[in-house]
Short mmCIF file of C-alpha atoms in Angstrom, two decimals:
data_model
loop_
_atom_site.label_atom_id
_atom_site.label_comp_id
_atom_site.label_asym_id
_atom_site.label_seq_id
_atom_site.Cartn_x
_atom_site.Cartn_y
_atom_site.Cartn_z
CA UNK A 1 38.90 8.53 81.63
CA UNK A 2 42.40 9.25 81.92
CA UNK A 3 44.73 9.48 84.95
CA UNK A 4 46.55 12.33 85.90
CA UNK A 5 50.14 10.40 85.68
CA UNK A 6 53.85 11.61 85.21
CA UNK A 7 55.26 12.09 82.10
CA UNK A 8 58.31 9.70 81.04
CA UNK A 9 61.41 12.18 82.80
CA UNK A 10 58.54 14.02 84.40
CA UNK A 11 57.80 17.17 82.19
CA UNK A 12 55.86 19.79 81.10
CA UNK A 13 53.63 23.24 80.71
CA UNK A 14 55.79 26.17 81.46
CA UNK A 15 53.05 29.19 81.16
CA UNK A 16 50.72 27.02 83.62
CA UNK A 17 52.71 29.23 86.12
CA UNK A 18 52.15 28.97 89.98
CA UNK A 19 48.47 28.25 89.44
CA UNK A 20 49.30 24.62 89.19
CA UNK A 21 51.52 24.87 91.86
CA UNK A 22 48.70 24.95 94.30
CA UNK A 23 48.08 21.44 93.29
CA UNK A 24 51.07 20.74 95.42
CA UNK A 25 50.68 18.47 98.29
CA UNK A 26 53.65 18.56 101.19
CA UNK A 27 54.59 15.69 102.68
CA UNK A 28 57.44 14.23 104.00
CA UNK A 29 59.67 11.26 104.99
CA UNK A 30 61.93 11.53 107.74
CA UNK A 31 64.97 9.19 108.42
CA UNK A 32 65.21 8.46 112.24
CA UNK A 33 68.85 9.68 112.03
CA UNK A 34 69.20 13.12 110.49
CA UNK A 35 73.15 14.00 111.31
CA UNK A 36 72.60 17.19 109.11
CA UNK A 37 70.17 18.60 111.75
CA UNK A 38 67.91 20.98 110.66
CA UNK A 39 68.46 20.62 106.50
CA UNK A 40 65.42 19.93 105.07
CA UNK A 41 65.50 19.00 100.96
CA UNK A 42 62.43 20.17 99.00
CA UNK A 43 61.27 17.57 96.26
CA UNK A 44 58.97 18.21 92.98
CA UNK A 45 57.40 15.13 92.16
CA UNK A 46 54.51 14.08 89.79
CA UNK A 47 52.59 11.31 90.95
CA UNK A 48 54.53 7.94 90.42
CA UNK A 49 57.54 9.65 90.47
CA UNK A 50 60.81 9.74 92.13
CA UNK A 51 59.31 9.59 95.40
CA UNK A 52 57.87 5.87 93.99
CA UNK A 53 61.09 5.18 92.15
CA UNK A 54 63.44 5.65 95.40
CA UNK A 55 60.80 3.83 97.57
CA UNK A 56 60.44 0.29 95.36
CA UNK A 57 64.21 0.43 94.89
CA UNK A 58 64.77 0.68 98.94
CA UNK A 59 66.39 4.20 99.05
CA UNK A 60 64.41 6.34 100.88
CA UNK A 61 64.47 4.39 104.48
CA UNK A 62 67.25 5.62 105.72
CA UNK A 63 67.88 9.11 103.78
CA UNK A 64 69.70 10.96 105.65
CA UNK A 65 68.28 14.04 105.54
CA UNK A 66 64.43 15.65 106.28
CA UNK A 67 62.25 15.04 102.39
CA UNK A 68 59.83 17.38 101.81
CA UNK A 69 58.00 16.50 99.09
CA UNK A 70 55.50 18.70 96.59
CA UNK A 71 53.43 17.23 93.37
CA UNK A 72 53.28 18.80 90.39
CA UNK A 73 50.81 18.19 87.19
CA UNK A 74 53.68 18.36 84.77
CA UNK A 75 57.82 19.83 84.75
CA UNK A 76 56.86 23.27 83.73
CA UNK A 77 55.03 24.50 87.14
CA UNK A 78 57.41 22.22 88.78
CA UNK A 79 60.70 24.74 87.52
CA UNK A 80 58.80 28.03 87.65
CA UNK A 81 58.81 26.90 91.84
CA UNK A 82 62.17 25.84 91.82
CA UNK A 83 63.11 29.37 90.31
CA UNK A 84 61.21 31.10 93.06
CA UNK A 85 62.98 29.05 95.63
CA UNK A 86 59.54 27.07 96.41
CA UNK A 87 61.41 23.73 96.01
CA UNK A 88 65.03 22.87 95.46
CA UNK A 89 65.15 19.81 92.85
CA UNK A 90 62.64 18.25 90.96
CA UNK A 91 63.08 15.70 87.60
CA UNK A 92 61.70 17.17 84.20
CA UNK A 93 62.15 16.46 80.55
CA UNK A 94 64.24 18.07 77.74
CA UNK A 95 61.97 20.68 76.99
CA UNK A 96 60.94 22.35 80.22
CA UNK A 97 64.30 23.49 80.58
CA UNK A 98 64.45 25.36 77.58
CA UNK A 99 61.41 27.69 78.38
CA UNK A 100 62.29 28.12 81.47
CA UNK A 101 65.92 29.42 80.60
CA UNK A 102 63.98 31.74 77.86
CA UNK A 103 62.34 33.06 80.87
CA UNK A 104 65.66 33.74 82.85
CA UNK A 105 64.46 31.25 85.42
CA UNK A 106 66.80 30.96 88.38
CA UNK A 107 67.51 27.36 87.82
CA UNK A 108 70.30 24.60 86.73
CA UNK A 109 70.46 20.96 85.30
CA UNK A 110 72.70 19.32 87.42
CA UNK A 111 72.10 15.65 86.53
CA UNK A 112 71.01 13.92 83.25
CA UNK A 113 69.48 10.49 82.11
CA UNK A 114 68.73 9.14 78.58
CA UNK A 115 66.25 7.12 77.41
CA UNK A 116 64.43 5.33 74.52
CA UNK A 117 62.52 7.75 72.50
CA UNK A 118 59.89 5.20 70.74
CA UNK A 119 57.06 6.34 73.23
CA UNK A 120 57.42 9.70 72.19
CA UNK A 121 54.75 9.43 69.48
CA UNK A 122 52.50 11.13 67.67
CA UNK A 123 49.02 9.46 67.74
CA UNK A 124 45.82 9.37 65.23
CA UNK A 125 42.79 7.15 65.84
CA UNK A 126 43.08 3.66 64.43
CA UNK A 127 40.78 4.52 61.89
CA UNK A 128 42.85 8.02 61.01
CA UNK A 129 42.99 8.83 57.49
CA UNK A 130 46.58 10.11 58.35
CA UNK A 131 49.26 8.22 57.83
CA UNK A 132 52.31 10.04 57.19
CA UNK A 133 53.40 13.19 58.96
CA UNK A 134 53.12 15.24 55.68
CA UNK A 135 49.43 14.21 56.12
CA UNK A 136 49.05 16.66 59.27
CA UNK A 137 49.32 20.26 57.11
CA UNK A 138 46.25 21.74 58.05
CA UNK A 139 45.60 19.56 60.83
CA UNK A 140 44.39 19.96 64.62
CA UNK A 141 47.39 18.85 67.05
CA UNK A 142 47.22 18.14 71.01
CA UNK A 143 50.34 18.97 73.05
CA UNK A 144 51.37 20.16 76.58
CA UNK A 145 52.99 23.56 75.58
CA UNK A 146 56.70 23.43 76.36
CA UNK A 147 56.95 19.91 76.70
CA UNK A 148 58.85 17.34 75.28
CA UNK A 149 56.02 16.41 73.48
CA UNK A 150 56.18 19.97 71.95
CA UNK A 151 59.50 19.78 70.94
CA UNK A 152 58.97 16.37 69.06
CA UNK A 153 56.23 17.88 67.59
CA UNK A 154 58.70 20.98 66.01
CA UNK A 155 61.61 18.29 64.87
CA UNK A 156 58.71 15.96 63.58
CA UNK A 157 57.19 18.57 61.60
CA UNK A 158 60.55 19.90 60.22
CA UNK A 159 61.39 16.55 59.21
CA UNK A 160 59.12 16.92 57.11
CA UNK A 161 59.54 20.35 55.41
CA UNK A 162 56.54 21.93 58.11
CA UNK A 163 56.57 24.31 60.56
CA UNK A 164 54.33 24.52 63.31
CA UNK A 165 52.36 27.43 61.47
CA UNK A 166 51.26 24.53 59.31
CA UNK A 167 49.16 23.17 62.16
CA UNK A 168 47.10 23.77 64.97
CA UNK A 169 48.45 22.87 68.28
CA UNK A 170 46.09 22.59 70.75
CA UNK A 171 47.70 23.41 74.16
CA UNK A 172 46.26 20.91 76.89
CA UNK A 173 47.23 19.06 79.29
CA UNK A 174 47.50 14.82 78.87
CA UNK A 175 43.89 14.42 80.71
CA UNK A 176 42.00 16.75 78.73
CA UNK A 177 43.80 15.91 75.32
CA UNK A 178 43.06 12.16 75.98
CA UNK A 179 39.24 13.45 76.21
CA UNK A 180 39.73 15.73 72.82
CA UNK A 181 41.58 12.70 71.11
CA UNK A 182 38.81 10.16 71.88
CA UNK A 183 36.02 12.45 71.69
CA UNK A 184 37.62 12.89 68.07
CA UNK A 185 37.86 17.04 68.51
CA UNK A 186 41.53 17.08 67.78
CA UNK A 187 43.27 15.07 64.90
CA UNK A 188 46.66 13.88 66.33
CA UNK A 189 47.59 14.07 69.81
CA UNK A 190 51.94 14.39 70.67
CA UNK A 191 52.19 12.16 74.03
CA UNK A 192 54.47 10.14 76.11
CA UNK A 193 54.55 7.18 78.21
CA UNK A 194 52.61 6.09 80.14
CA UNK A 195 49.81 8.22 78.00
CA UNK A 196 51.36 6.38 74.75
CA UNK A 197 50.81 2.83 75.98
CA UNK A 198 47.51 3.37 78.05
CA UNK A 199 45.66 5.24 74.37
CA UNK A 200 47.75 2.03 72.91
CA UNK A 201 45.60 -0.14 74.62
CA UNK A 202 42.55 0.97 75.69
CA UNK A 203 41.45 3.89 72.71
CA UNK A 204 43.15 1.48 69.89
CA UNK A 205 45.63 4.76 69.05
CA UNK A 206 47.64 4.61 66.20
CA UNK A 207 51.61 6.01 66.03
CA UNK A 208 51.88 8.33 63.37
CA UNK A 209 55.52 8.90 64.62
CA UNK A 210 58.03 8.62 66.95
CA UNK A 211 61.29 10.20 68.23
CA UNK A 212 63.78 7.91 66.93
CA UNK A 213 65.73 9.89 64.87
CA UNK A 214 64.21 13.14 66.16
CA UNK A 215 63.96 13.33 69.99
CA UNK A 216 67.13 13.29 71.77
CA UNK A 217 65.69 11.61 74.80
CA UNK A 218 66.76 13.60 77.46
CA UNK A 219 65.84 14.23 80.91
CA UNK A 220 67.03 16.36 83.87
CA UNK A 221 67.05 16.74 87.67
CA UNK A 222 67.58 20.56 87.80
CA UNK A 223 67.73 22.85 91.00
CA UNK A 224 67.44 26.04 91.59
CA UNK A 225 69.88 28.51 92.25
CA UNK A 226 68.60 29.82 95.45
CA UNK A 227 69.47 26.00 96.88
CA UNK A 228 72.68 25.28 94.76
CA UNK A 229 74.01 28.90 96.77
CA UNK A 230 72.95 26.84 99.39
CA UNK A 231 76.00 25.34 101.32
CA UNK A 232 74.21 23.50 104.00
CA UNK A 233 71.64 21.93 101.26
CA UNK A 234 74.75 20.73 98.88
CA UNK A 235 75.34 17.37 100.79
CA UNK A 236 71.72 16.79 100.80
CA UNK A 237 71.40 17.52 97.06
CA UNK A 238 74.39 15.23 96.46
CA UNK A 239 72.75 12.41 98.17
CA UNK A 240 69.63 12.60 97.27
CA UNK A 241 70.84 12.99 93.33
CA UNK A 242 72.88 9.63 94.07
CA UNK A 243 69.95 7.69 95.21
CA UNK A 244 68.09 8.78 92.61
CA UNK A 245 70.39 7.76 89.89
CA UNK A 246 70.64 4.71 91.73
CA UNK A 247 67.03 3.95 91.78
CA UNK A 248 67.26 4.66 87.78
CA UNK A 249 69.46 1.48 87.24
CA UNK A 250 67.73 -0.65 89.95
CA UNK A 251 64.60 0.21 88.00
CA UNK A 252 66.42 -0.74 84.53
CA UNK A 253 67.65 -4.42 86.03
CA UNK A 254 64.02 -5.02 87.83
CA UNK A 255 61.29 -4.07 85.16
CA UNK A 256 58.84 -6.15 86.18
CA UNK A 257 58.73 -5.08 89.76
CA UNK A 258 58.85 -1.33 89.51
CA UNK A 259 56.29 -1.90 86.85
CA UNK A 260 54.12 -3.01 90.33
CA UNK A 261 54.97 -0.54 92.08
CA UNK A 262 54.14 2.02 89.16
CA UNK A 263 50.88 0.76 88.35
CA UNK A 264 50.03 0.62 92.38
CA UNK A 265 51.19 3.95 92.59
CA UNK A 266 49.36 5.52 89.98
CA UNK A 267 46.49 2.89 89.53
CA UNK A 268 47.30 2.13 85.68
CA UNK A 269 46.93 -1.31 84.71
CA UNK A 270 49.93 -4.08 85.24
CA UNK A 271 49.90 -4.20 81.84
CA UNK A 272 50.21 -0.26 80.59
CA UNK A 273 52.71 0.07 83.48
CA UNK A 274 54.90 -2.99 82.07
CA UNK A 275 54.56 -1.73 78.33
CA UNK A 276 55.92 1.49 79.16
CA UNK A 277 58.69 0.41 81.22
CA UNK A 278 60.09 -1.76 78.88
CA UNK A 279 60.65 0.21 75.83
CA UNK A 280 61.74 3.39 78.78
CA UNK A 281 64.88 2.55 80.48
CA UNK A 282 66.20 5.69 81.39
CA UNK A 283 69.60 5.76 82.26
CA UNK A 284 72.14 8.04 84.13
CA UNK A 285 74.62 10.36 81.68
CA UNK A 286 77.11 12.76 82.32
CA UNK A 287 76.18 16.50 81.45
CA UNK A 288 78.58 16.92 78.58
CA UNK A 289 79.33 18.67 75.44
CA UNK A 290 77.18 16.30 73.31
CA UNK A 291 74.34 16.56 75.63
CA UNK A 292 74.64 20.09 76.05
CA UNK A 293 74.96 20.50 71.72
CA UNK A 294 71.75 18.37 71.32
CA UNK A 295 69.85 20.65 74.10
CA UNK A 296 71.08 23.92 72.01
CA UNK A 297 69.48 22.53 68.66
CA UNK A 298 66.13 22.12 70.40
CA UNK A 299 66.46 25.22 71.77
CA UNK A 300 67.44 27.28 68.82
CA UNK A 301 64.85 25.48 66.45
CA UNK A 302 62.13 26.85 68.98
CA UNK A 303 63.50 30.09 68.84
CA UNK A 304 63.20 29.66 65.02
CA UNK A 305 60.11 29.35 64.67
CA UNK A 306 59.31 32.30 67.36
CA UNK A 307 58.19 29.64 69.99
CA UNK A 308 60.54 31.60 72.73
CA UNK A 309 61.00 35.23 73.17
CA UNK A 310 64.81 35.23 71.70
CA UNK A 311 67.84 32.72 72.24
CA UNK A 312 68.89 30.52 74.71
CA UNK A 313 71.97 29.81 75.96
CA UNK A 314 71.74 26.35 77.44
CA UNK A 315 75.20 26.29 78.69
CA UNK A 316 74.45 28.32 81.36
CA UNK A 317 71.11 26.48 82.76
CA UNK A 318 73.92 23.66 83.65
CA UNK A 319 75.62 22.82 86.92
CA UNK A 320 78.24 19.80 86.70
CA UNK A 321 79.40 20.03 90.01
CA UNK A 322 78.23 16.48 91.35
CA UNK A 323 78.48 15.01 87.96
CA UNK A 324 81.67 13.06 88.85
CA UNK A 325 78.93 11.02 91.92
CA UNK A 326 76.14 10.29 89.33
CA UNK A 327 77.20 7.85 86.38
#
């Protein structure tokens, strides 16, 4: 059975709405000196997330500042709480943001990484009589709605002269689509590591495709408004973006032991932990024009093919002011 794990940049499922939120678990870690007094920075997490990343890298012992952390199933819930001022930061991938600026949310990228994109795959069974993407017209598809996955899915398909409307997606979450893929009730199943590596190894899935050439490999720490108006959060938001970006390059220099700490974390195997953290690697980069171009593309092919409501205007889900502390 699959694990409930985090998703590469930690994304997903924008219409799950607060109802995964009560999934959330607080807890929190405390430095013994806390100079800003009573501050207190509210985390999203998924489970093997930053909260693991900044603790195997050393950067969480002496934070400066009161963590409170929350755990979300996927990005999606994790922004609808940061736009209702439930949390004030939290790490998703390049897709959540998009829906959730479609839906006006209250929120802001304010940091960026970049990653490999060969994880992002589409998967058949190994015995699949599919073996091109052309081969999925008419087909049954399993995807997180609004999350990366879903937007590989879109650029995969178009790639191909499809559209969505060609397909069925199947909206589920990675747990129950691992049960639909192996239980053979779906045809192709859009993932990302760790999912990709663990149905690698242990349900013999196939890649159909992959992002390279398609996904732009994106992911974001974004906060919401309510705490970037904030002036007494801003130093903790600085610091705790810092140590996070930090932890991101610690992670890329010592693969083998925050692939330890991963699979201890989460309880996948050494070995699906490892797999996906070497072809991963994601990076710090600057919020920029490029970045911010690429973002627009995925959002206006979604709005395309009537996936959103009307157009987004990424520029404005973007807030650069610590950009100059995180690269």
């Amino acid at each position: 059975m699959l694990k409930q794990l985090p998703s590469r940049n930690w994304r997903r499922n924008w219409l799950g709405l607060l109802s995964a939120i009560l999934l959330t678990t607080g807890c929190s870690a405390t430095a013994q000196d806390t100079p800003a007094g009573d501050v207190v920075l509210k985390v999203g997490d998924q489970k093997g997330g930053a909260k693991a990343l900044l603790t195997a890298a050393g950067l969480l012992k002496d934070f400066p500042y009161k963590i409170e952390w929350s755990t979300f199933t996927s990005g999606p819930p994790l922004l609808e709480a940061a736009s209702a001022g439930a949390i004030d930061v939290g790490g998703v991938g390049n897709t959540p943001p998009i829906f959730a600026a479609a839906a006006n949310a209250k929120i802001a990228a304010v940091g960026a990484s970049k990653g490999d994109v060969e994880a992002d795959a589409i998967l058949v069974p190994e015995n699949s009589p599919l073996h091109s993407v052309s081969d999925l017209k008419g087909k049954n598809i399993a995807v997180a709605k609004g999350s990366s996955a879903h937007g590989q899915v879109l650029l995969t398909l178009r790639a191909a002269g499809l559209t969505t409307k060609d397909v069925t997606l199947n909206f589920l979450q990675p747990s129950d689509a691992y049960s639909a893929f192996t239980q053979g009730k779906v045809d192709a199943w859009a993932v990302w590591d760790p999912y990709t590596a663990q149905a690698q190894q242990e349900a013999k899935a196939r890649v159909l495709a992959d992002g390279r050439g398609r996904a732009n490999g994106y992911g974001f720490q974004v906060a919401g408004r309510k705490a970037l108006d904030d002036k007494g959060k801003t130093p903790a938001l600085k610091e705790y973006l810092v140590r996070y970006y930090k932890a991101q390059k610690w992670a890329d220099t010592h693969r083998e032991e925050w692939a330890k700490a991963w699979a201890a974390e989460t309880g996948l195997k050494y070995e699906v932990a490892l797999v996906a953290v070497n072809r991963n690697g994601d990076l710090p980069v600057k919020i920029d024009d490029t970045l911010v171009s690429s973002e627009q593309e995925l959002a206006d092919a979604f709005t395309e093919e009537k996936t959103l409501p009307g157009e987004v205007d990424f520029a404005k889900f973007v807030d650069t002011r610590f950009q100059g502390d995180l690269t």
